[in-house]
Short mmCIF file of C-alpha atoms and ligand atoms in Angstrom, two decimals:
data_model
loop_
_atom_site.label_atom_id
_atom_site.label_comp_id
_atom_site.label_asym_id
_atom_site.label_seq_id
_atom_site.Cartn_x
_atom_site.Cartn_y
_atom_site.Cartn_z
CA MET S 450 -122.57 108.25 45.98
CA GLY S 451 -125.43 110.67 45.52
CA ALA S 452 -125.88 111.43 49.14
CA PRO S 453 -124.97 114.81 50.11
CA LEU S 454 -121.67 114.57 52.06
CA VAL S 455 -120.61 116.87 54.62
CA ARG S 456 -117.32 118.15 53.36
CA LEU S 457 -115.50 120.00 55.98
CA PRO S 458 -111.80 121.07 56.01
CA SER S 459 -109.88 118.37 57.54
CA LEU S 460 -108.11 120.37 60.33
CA GLY S 461 -108.57 123.30 62.58
CA PRO S 462 -111.10 124.55 64.98
CA TRP S 463 -114.10 123.49 62.78
CA SER S 464 -114.14 120.28 64.60
CA LEU S 465 -114.58 121.99 67.92
CA ARG S 466 -117.37 123.99 66.21
CA ALA S 467 -118.96 120.89 64.86
CA VAL S 468 -118.87 119.15 68.12
CA ALA S 469 -120.49 122.03 69.96
CA LEU S 470 -123.18 122.09 67.18
CA PHE S 471 -123.86 118.38 67.47
CA ALA S 472 -123.95 118.71 71.32
CA ALA S 473 -126.48 121.50 71.10
CA ALA S 474 -128.62 119.57 68.69
CA ALA S 475 -128.61 116.48 70.89
CA LEU S 476 -130.04 118.44 73.76
CA ALA S 477 -133.49 118.38 71.84
CA PRO S 478 -136.30 116.73 73.60
CA ALA S 479 -135.61 113.23 75.00
CA ALA S 480 -139.23 112.46 74.65
CA ARG S 481 -138.40 111.52 71.14
CA ALA S 482 -136.74 108.41 72.23
CA ALA S 483 -140.06 106.67 72.80
CA ALA S 484 -141.14 107.08 69.30
CA GLY S 485 -139.00 106.34 66.17
CA PRO S 486 -136.27 108.77 65.31
CA ALA S 487 -137.07 111.90 63.33
CA LEU S 488 -135.07 110.87 60.23
CA GLY S 489 -134.66 114.14 58.60
CA GLU S 490 -132.89 115.39 61.73
CA GLU S 491 -130.58 112.41 62.39
CA PRO S 492 -126.94 112.80 61.65
CA ILE S 493 -126.85 109.15 60.63
CA LYS S 494 -128.82 107.90 57.71
CA PRO S 495 -130.09 104.31 57.10
CA LEU S 496 -128.25 102.28 54.47
CA PRO S 497 -130.30 101.66 51.25
CA LEU S 498 -131.91 98.24 51.08
CA SER S 499 -129.99 97.47 47.89
CA LEU S 500 -127.76 99.29 45.34
CA HIS S 501 -129.27 97.32 42.46
CA GLN S 502 -126.31 95.62 40.88
CA ASP S 503 -126.53 93.46 37.83
CA PRO S 504 -126.86 89.85 39.34
CA ALA S 505 -124.87 88.15 36.62
CA ARG S 506 -122.05 90.66 37.03
CA ALA S 507 -122.03 90.63 40.84
CA ALA S 508 -121.99 86.69 40.63
CA ILE S 509 -118.82 86.81 38.53
CA GLY S 510 -117.41 89.28 41.05
CA GLN S 511 -118.15 86.97 43.87
CA ARG S 512 -116.24 84.25 42.18
CA LEU S 513 -113.36 86.48 41.30
CA PHE S 514 -113.24 87.79 44.97
CA ALA S 515 -112.09 84.20 46.07
CA ASP S 516 -109.97 83.57 43.11
CA THR S 517 -106.13 83.23 43.79
CA ARG S 518 -105.41 83.73 40.07
CA LEU S 519 -105.62 87.39 40.71
CA SER S 520 -102.31 87.28 42.69
CA GLY S 521 -98.81 86.93 41.10
CA ASN S 522 -98.02 83.71 42.71
CA ARG S 523 -101.74 82.22 42.69
CA GLN S 524 -101.75 82.12 46.43
CA LEU S 525 -103.95 85.12 47.63
CA SER S 526 -107.35 86.17 46.88
CA CYS S 527 -109.35 89.19 48.20
CA ALA S 528 -110.81 86.78 50.57
CA SER S 529 -107.45 85.92 52.10
CA CYS S 530 -107.55 89.36 53.78
CA HIS S 531 -111.24 90.12 53.74
CA ASP S 532 -113.04 87.33 55.29
CA LEU S 533 -116.62 87.39 54.03
CA ALA S 534 -117.96 84.92 56.42
CA ARG S 535 -116.82 86.79 59.36
CA ASN S 536 -116.51 90.63 58.97
CA GLY S 537 -115.12 91.51 55.59
CA ALA S 538 -111.93 92.20 57.21
CA ASP S 539 -109.00 90.43 58.96
CA THR S 540 -108.63 89.84 62.67
CA ARG S 541 -104.83 90.24 62.42
CA ALA S 542 -103.14 93.59 63.05
CA ARG S 543 -101.50 93.35 59.57
CA SER S 544 -102.43 90.99 56.92
CA ALA S 545 -100.10 88.47 55.14
CA GLY S 546 -99.64 89.55 51.56
CA ILE S 547 -97.71 88.03 48.86
CA LYS S 548 -94.61 85.88 49.92
CA GLY S 549 -95.74 86.61 53.49
CA ARG S 550 -95.03 90.31 53.34
CA LEU S 551 -96.98 92.15 55.96
CA THR S 552 -99.38 94.96 54.84
CA ALA S 553 -98.33 98.37 56.29
CA LEU S 554 -101.82 98.85 57.66
CA ASN S 555 -104.77 97.16 59.23
CA THR S 556 -107.22 95.67 56.78
CA PRO S 557 -110.60 97.53 56.82
CA THR S 558 -113.80 95.78 56.07
CA VAL S 559 -115.20 95.49 52.56
CA PHE S 560 -118.76 95.52 54.03
CA ASN S 561 -120.33 98.98 53.15
CA ALA S 562 -117.09 100.24 51.52
CA ALA S 563 -119.28 101.20 48.57
CA PHE S 564 -120.46 104.11 50.77
CA ASN S 565 -117.05 105.55 51.43
CA PHE S 566 -116.28 108.83 49.77
CA LYS S 567 -112.82 107.49 49.03
CA GLN S 568 -111.10 104.12 49.57
CA PHE S 569 -108.01 103.22 51.67
CA TRP S 570 -107.00 104.89 54.97
CA ASP S 571 -105.38 107.82 53.10
CA GLY S 572 -108.18 108.01 50.51
CA ARG S 573 -105.66 107.37 47.55
CA ALA S 574 -108.52 105.78 45.45
CA ASP S 575 -111.65 107.58 44.42
CA THR S 576 -113.61 104.59 43.54
CA LEU S 577 -113.89 100.92 44.37
CA GLU S 578 -112.67 100.17 40.80
CA ARG S 579 -109.59 102.25 41.28
CA GLN S 580 -108.90 100.41 44.58
CA ILE S 581 -109.16 97.05 42.75
CA GLU S 582 -106.80 98.10 40.18
CA ILE S 583 -104.25 99.15 42.78
CA VAL S 584 -104.54 96.09 45.11
CA VAL S 585 -104.12 93.48 42.47
CA ALA S 586 -100.90 95.02 41.12
CA ASP S 587 -99.62 96.01 44.65
CA PRO S 588 -96.21 94.40 45.20
CA VAL S 589 -97.08 93.64 49.05
CA GLU S 590 -100.72 92.85 48.64
CA MET S 591 -101.42 90.63 45.53
CA GLY S 592 -98.34 91.17 43.40
CA GLY S 593 -100.39 90.53 40.21
CA HIS S 594 -99.73 91.81 36.83
CA TRP S 595 -103.06 92.82 35.11
CA PRO S 596 -102.16 91.43 31.56
CA GLU S 597 -101.37 88.08 33.25
CA VAL S 598 -104.57 88.18 35.31
CA VAL S 599 -106.65 88.90 32.26
CA ALA S 600 -104.82 85.97 30.27
CA ARG S 601 -105.56 83.54 33.23
CA ILE S 602 -109.12 84.56 33.62
CA GLY S 603 -109.59 84.66 30.00
CA ALA S 604 -108.24 81.05 29.76
CA ASP S 605 -110.93 79.62 31.78
CA PRO S 606 -113.99 78.54 29.86
CA ALA S 607 -116.49 78.93 32.56
CA TYR S 608 -115.37 82.53 33.07
CA ARG S 609 -115.24 83.27 29.25
CA ARG S 610 -118.99 81.97 29.21
CA ALA S 611 -120.00 84.10 32.10
CA PHE S 612 -118.24 87.27 31.08
CA GLY S 613 -119.64 86.75 27.46
CA ALA S 614 -123.07 86.52 28.71
CA ALA S 615 -122.66 89.56 31.06
CA TYR S 616 -120.49 91.95 29.21
CA ARG S 617 -120.23 92.85 25.32
CA ALA S 618 -116.50 93.14 25.85
CA GLY S 619 -116.04 89.63 27.32
CA VAL S 620 -113.11 89.27 29.79
CA SER S 621 -110.81 92.38 30.20
CA GLN S 622 -109.20 94.24 32.87
CA ALA S 623 -112.13 96.70 32.89
CA THR S 624 -114.75 93.98 33.11
CA ILE S 625 -112.88 92.02 35.82
CA VAL S 626 -112.60 95.23 37.75
CA ASP S 627 -116.41 96.05 37.23
CA ALA S 628 -117.59 92.65 38.27
CA LEU S 629 -115.59 92.72 41.48
CA ALA S 630 -116.95 96.18 42.25
CA SER S 631 -120.43 95.08 41.41
CA PHE S 632 -119.99 92.32 43.97
CA GLU S 633 -118.75 94.71 46.47
CA ARG S 634 -121.64 96.84 46.13
CA THR S 635 -123.80 93.99 47.26
CA LEU S 636 -121.90 93.66 50.41
CA ILE S 637 -124.13 96.02 52.32
CA THR S 638 -125.73 95.44 55.73
CA PRO S 639 -129.05 97.38 55.86
CA ALA S 640 -130.49 94.64 58.18
CA SER S 641 -128.55 96.06 61.27
CA ARG S 642 -130.70 96.81 64.18
CA PHE S 643 -129.72 100.38 64.10
CA ASP S 644 -130.93 100.68 60.53
CA ARG S 645 -134.28 99.15 61.28
CA TYR S 646 -134.46 101.62 64.06
CA LEU S 647 -133.77 104.57 61.64
CA ARG S 648 -136.17 103.28 59.19
CA GLY S 649 -138.95 103.63 61.84
CA ASP S 650 -138.85 100.38 63.92
CA ALA S 651 -138.64 102.08 67.59
CA ARG S 652 -138.34 98.70 69.19
CA ALA S 653 -135.33 97.58 66.97
CA ILE S 654 -132.98 98.75 69.67
CA SER S 655 -133.31 98.81 73.41
CA SER S 656 -133.66 101.94 75.59
CA ALA S 657 -129.98 101.33 76.88
CA GLU S 658 -128.91 101.32 73.17
CA LYS S 659 -130.87 104.56 72.44
CA ALA S 660 -129.37 106.20 75.44
CA GLY S 661 -125.92 105.07 73.88
CA TYR S 662 -126.73 106.81 70.63
CA ALA S 663 -127.78 109.98 72.37
CA LYS S 664 -124.35 110.07 74.21
CA PHE S 665 -122.55 109.42 70.72
CA LYS S 666 -124.38 112.61 69.65
CA GLN S 667 -123.87 114.60 72.78
CA TYR S 668 -120.14 113.94 73.13
CA GLY S 669 -119.80 114.84 69.46
CA CYS S 670 -118.54 111.57 68.03
CA VAL S 671 -121.15 112.44 65.21
CA ALA S 672 -119.11 115.52 64.19
CA CYS S 673 -116.77 112.89 62.42
CA HIS S 674 -118.68 109.70 62.34
CA GLN S 675 -121.91 110.46 60.45
CA GLY S 676 -123.98 109.96 57.36
CA VAL S 677 -124.94 106.68 55.79
CA ASN S 678 -121.65 105.02 56.80
CA VAL S 679 -121.32 106.42 60.23
CA GLY S 680 -117.92 107.71 58.89
CA GLY S 681 -116.18 107.36 55.64
CA ASN S 682 -117.08 110.80 54.33
CA MET S 683 -114.30 113.02 55.46
CA PHE S 684 -110.56 113.13 56.37
CA GLN S 685 -109.52 114.06 60.00
CA LYS S 686 -106.27 114.22 61.92
CA PHE S 687 -105.84 111.39 64.27
CA GLY S 688 -104.90 113.18 67.49
CA VAL S 689 -106.71 116.48 66.92
CA MET S 690 -106.96 117.24 70.63
CA GLY S 691 -103.69 115.84 71.79
CA ALA S 692 -100.49 113.95 70.82
CA LEU S 693 -100.92 110.25 70.29
CA PRO S 694 -99.50 107.83 72.66
CA PRO S 695 -95.86 106.76 71.75
CA GLY S 696 -95.79 104.42 68.67
CA ALA S 697 -99.33 105.03 67.70
CA GLY S 698 -99.65 106.41 64.15
CA ALA S 699 -95.98 106.91 63.91
CA GLY S 700 -95.14 104.84 60.89
CA ALA S 701 -97.99 106.02 58.44
CA PRO S 702 -97.94 109.34 56.51
CA GLY S 703 -101.69 109.24 56.13
CA ARG S 704 -103.24 111.75 53.67
CA PHE S 705 -99.79 113.54 53.53
CA GLY S 706 -98.60 110.63 51.49
CA VAL S 707 -101.32 111.57 48.79
CA THR S 708 -101.07 115.53 48.96
CA GLY S 709 -97.66 116.24 50.33
CA LEU S 710 -99.20 118.98 52.40
CA ALA S 711 -97.77 119.43 55.90
CA GLU S 712 -101.17 119.83 57.38
CA ASP S 713 -102.19 116.49 56.19
CA ARG S 714 -99.63 114.46 58.33
CA GLN S 715 -101.49 112.05 60.53
CA VAL S 716 -104.66 112.83 58.70
CA PHE S 717 -106.68 109.67 57.75
CA LYS S 718 -110.13 108.95 56.40
CA VAL S 719 -112.54 108.71 59.25
CA PRO S 720 -113.60 105.17 59.17
CA SER S 721 -117.00 103.79 58.86
CA LEU S 722 -118.34 102.53 62.35
CA ARG S 723 -120.57 100.01 60.58
CA ASN S 724 -119.99 96.42 61.86
CA VAL S 725 -117.23 98.03 64.14
CA ALA S 726 -118.00 95.53 67.00
CA ASP S 727 -116.74 92.81 64.60
CA THR S 728 -113.57 94.34 63.18
CA ALA S 729 -110.91 94.40 65.93
CA PRO S 730 -108.29 95.33 66.08
CA TYR S 731 -108.80 99.19 65.42
CA PHE S 732 -107.06 102.06 63.83
CA HIS S 733 -105.01 102.26 60.76
CA ASP S 734 -102.23 100.85 62.79
CA ALA S 735 -104.21 98.40 64.82
CA SER S 736 -103.07 100.21 67.97
CA ALA S 737 -106.19 99.50 69.74
CA ALA S 738 -107.02 95.87 70.43
CA THR S 739 -110.54 96.25 71.74
CA LEU S 740 -113.58 98.45 71.06
CA ASP S 741 -113.13 99.63 74.57
CA ALA S 742 -109.55 100.86 74.00
CA ALA S 743 -110.55 102.47 70.67
CA VAL S 744 -113.47 104.34 72.27
CA ASP S 745 -111.04 105.57 75.14
CA ALA S 746 -108.60 106.74 72.56
CA MET S 747 -111.22 108.72 70.63
CA PHE S 748 -112.22 110.35 73.88
CA THR S 749 -108.66 111.33 74.61
CA TYR S 750 -107.25 112.34 71.21
CA GLN S 751 -110.37 113.21 69.18
CA LEU S 752 -112.50 114.90 71.82
CA GLY S 753 -110.01 115.94 74.50
CA ARG S 754 -112.49 114.80 77.08
CA ARG S 755 -112.89 112.16 79.74
CA GLY S 756 -116.01 110.27 79.49
CA SER S 757 -117.53 108.31 82.49
CA LYS S 758 -117.30 104.52 82.41
CA GLU S 759 -121.10 104.42 82.10
CA ASP S 760 -121.08 106.69 79.04
CA LYS S 761 -118.35 104.74 77.28
CA ALA S 762 -120.30 101.48 78.01
CA ALA S 763 -123.55 103.01 76.62
CA ILE S 764 -121.69 104.22 73.49
CA ILE S 765 -120.42 100.69 72.92
CA LEU S 766 -123.75 99.12 73.36
CA PHE S 767 -124.96 101.52 70.51
CA LEU S 768 -121.95 100.74 68.30
CA ARG S 769 -122.86 97.03 68.56
CA THR S 770 -126.25 97.83 66.98
CA LEU S 771 -124.43 98.77 63.78
CA SER S 772 -123.55 95.25 62.89
CA GLY S 773 -125.43 93.41 60.27
CA LYS S 774 -124.63 90.61 57.84
CA PRO S 775 -124.55 91.29 54.10
CA GLY S 776 -127.22 89.78 51.97
CA THR S 777 -129.69 89.40 54.88
CA ALA S 778 -133.22 90.68 54.12
CA PRO S 779 -134.12 93.57 56.52
C1 LIG T 925 -102.84 91.19 51.51
C2 LIG T 925 -104.12 91.48 52.07
C3 LIG T 925 -105.15 92.01 51.17
C4 LIG T 925 -105.61 91.48 50.05
C5 LIG T 925 -105.26 90.32 49.30
C6 LIG T 925 -106.72 92.40 49.42
N1 LIG T 925 -106.84 93.53 50.39
FE1 LIG T 925 -108.23 94.91 50.38
N2 LIG T 925 -107.21 95.94 51.91
C7 LIG T 925 -106.17 95.42 52.50
C8 LIG T 925 -105.43 96.50 53.31
C9 LIG T 925 -104.36 96.37 54.37
C10 LIG T 925 -106.21 97.67 53.20
C11 LIG T 925 -105.88 99.05 53.60
C12 LIG T 925 -104.76 99.71 52.92
C13 LIG T 925 -104.58 101.09 52.93
O1 LIG T 925 -105.58 101.81 53.42
O2 LIG T 925 -103.62 101.56 52.57
C14 LIG T 925 -107.27 97.23 52.14
C15 LIG T 925 -108.29 98.12 51.65
C16 LIG T 925 -109.29 97.74 50.99
C17 LIG T 925 -110.54 98.55 50.56
C18 LIG T 925 -110.75 99.89 51.06
C19 LIG T 925 -111.72 99.99 52.16
C20 LIG T 925 -111.79 101.32 52.99
O3 LIG T 925 -112.54 101.36 54.01
O4 LIG T 925 -110.97 102.11 52.64
C21 LIG T 925 -111.30 97.77 49.77
C22 LIG T 925 -112.65 98.18 49.13
C23 LIG T 925 -110.70 96.52 49.56
N3 LIG T 925 -109.37 96.51 50.26
C24 LIG T 925 -111.01 95.47 48.74
C25 LIG T 925 -110.27 94.59 48.23
C26 LIG T 925 -110.45 93.66 46.98
C27 LIG T 925 -111.61 93.76 46.10
C28 LIG T 925 -109.46 92.87 46.92
C29 LIG T 925 -109.14 91.91 45.82
C30 LIG T 925 -109.04 92.40 44.59
C31 LIG T 925 -108.48 93.02 48.04
N4 LIG T 925 -108.95 94.21 48.82
C32 LIG T 925 -107.43 92.37 48.49
C33 LIG T 925 -105.62 94.12 52.48
C34 LIG T 925 -105.96 93.26 51.40
C1 LIG T 926 -112.46 114.91 65.12
C2 LIG T 926 -112.89 113.60 64.55
C3 LIG T 926 -113.27 112.39 65.19
C4 LIG T 926 -114.22 112.43 66.33
C5 LIG T 926 -114.85 113.50 67.13
C6 LIG T 926 -114.26 110.92 66.73
N1 LIG T 926 -113.57 110.08 65.87
FE1 LIG T 926 -113.45 108.20 65.99
N2 LIG T 926 -112.07 108.27 64.48
C7 LIG T 926 -111.67 109.34 63.82
C8 LIG T 926 -110.49 108.99 62.93
C9 LIG T 926 -109.68 109.99 62.19
C10 LIG T 926 -110.35 107.71 63.11
C11 LIG T 926 -109.27 106.87 62.55
C12 LIG T 926 -107.94 106.90 63.30
C13 LIG T 926 -106.82 106.21 62.60
O1 LIG T 926 -106.76 104.99 62.53
O2 LIG T 926 -105.88 106.86 62.14
C14 LIG T 926 -111.34 107.18 64.08
C15 LIG T 926 -111.46 105.85 64.41
C16 LIG T 926 -112.53 105.31 65.28
C17 LIG T 926 -112.75 104.11 65.70
C18 LIG T 926 -111.95 102.85 65.19
C19 LIG T 926 -112.59 102.31 63.85
C20 LIG T 926 -111.81 101.14 63.08
O3 LIG T 926 -112.41 100.63 62.28
O4 LIG T 926 -110.52 101.22 63.20
C21 LIG T 926 -113.83 103.99 66.47
C22 LIG T 926 -114.36 102.71 67.18
C23 LIG T 926 -114.15 105.32 66.91
N3 LIG T 926 -113.46 106.09 65.95
C24 LIG T 926 -115.18 105.69 67.54
C25 LIG T 926 -115.40 107.04 68.09
C26 LIG T 926 -116.31 107.49 69.05
C27 LIG T 926 -117.11 106.45 69.82
C28 LIG T 926 -116.16 108.76 69.27
C29 LIG T 926 -116.83 109.70 70.21
C30 LIG T 926 -116.51 109.29 71.60
C31 LIG T 926 -115.26 109.23 68.12
N4 LIG T 926 -114.92 108.05 67.35
C32 LIG T 926 -115.04 110.50 67.83
C33 LIG T 926 -112.19 110.57 63.95
C34 LIG T 926 -113.10 111.07 64.98
#
């Protein structure tokens, strides 16, 4: 994405510095709450209203997203694990992949995934396109074989016509991937109440929700969850301020699996908090069943602080304003 990303080293005392920095910034005049936000200064940016995808290509992608011919045994589509009617994710801790195999990690939402700087919890895919290439062929997830997928889609006259009209190359692995990624780039939620607030509608969120946003900044949640996706633009260790509870995070190598660097153990992409109220359970290992539990864990393990009950409740009120339905006009 073109937006400037805050790229910080994933570990070390920087996060404390950043927390202090944002905490200081948040002490700025409270009077502002009455007016709209001062956008240039906000650590969270509104989503663009559209990423302007080619409608014909996105329409093919929408169809492919629900097409089980992409999986080896013709039983799974992207939509089997990413429920578009609900939250773009899965309510199960781990999703059922091909032949009932369970995914190693909790399924994130595809809504606004276009704004993540990398895809997957460990960031092993740089682009949506690469993510699609991987998931179709993944032996646990879709167990597909690209040449076979291309042959199946190419054998369908309706697809052949649609691809022929939208792409000079017709049906190919590259155009299937491109159509799916185009569709994913339409799955953005700029109609959320918080986006309306950021775009200048001071009444789009209540004063209690504004207070929650102020707490989110004061406590330093924004040190990691920031930018257009309220996350999705850096890697961080899960458990920077303290060892995780037994069992949490134990089974996944995180970023270490990609880089092989010792300091990348337990490091994950900071997830986007957009639509977070709708995407329980939480964390890469689904170790938090509720938003309350997830926020509690963040206080303990990412901030090393205890928040009052009222402050946590206020933050959750704010987090709920980040939900929106894709395709809704703002
Ligand atoms: C069997 C369930 C399953 C299927 C089918 C599936 N996914 Fe996923 N998806 C997951 C899981 C689990 C992850 C996280 C895996 C990881 O991070 O290692 C994921 C991650 C993603 C991500 C990255 C999101 C982020 O925030 O990092 C995107 C985008 C995505 N999937 C899109 C798709 C598309 C497009 C398809 C179809 C081509 C698809 N998925 C099929 C389970 C599934
Ligand atoms: C030092 C960086 C950091 C700070 C500060 C931080 N987080 Fe997080 N947050 C993360 C990381 C990393 C994860 C993913 C952990 C995992 O699953 O491995 C995460 C995950 C979450 C999740 C779960 C999202 C999901 O889809 O599973 C929520 C909710 C959350 N954070 C809220 C907060 C709140 C609220 C605060 C402030 C009280 C906060 N975070 C502070 C780094 C941070």
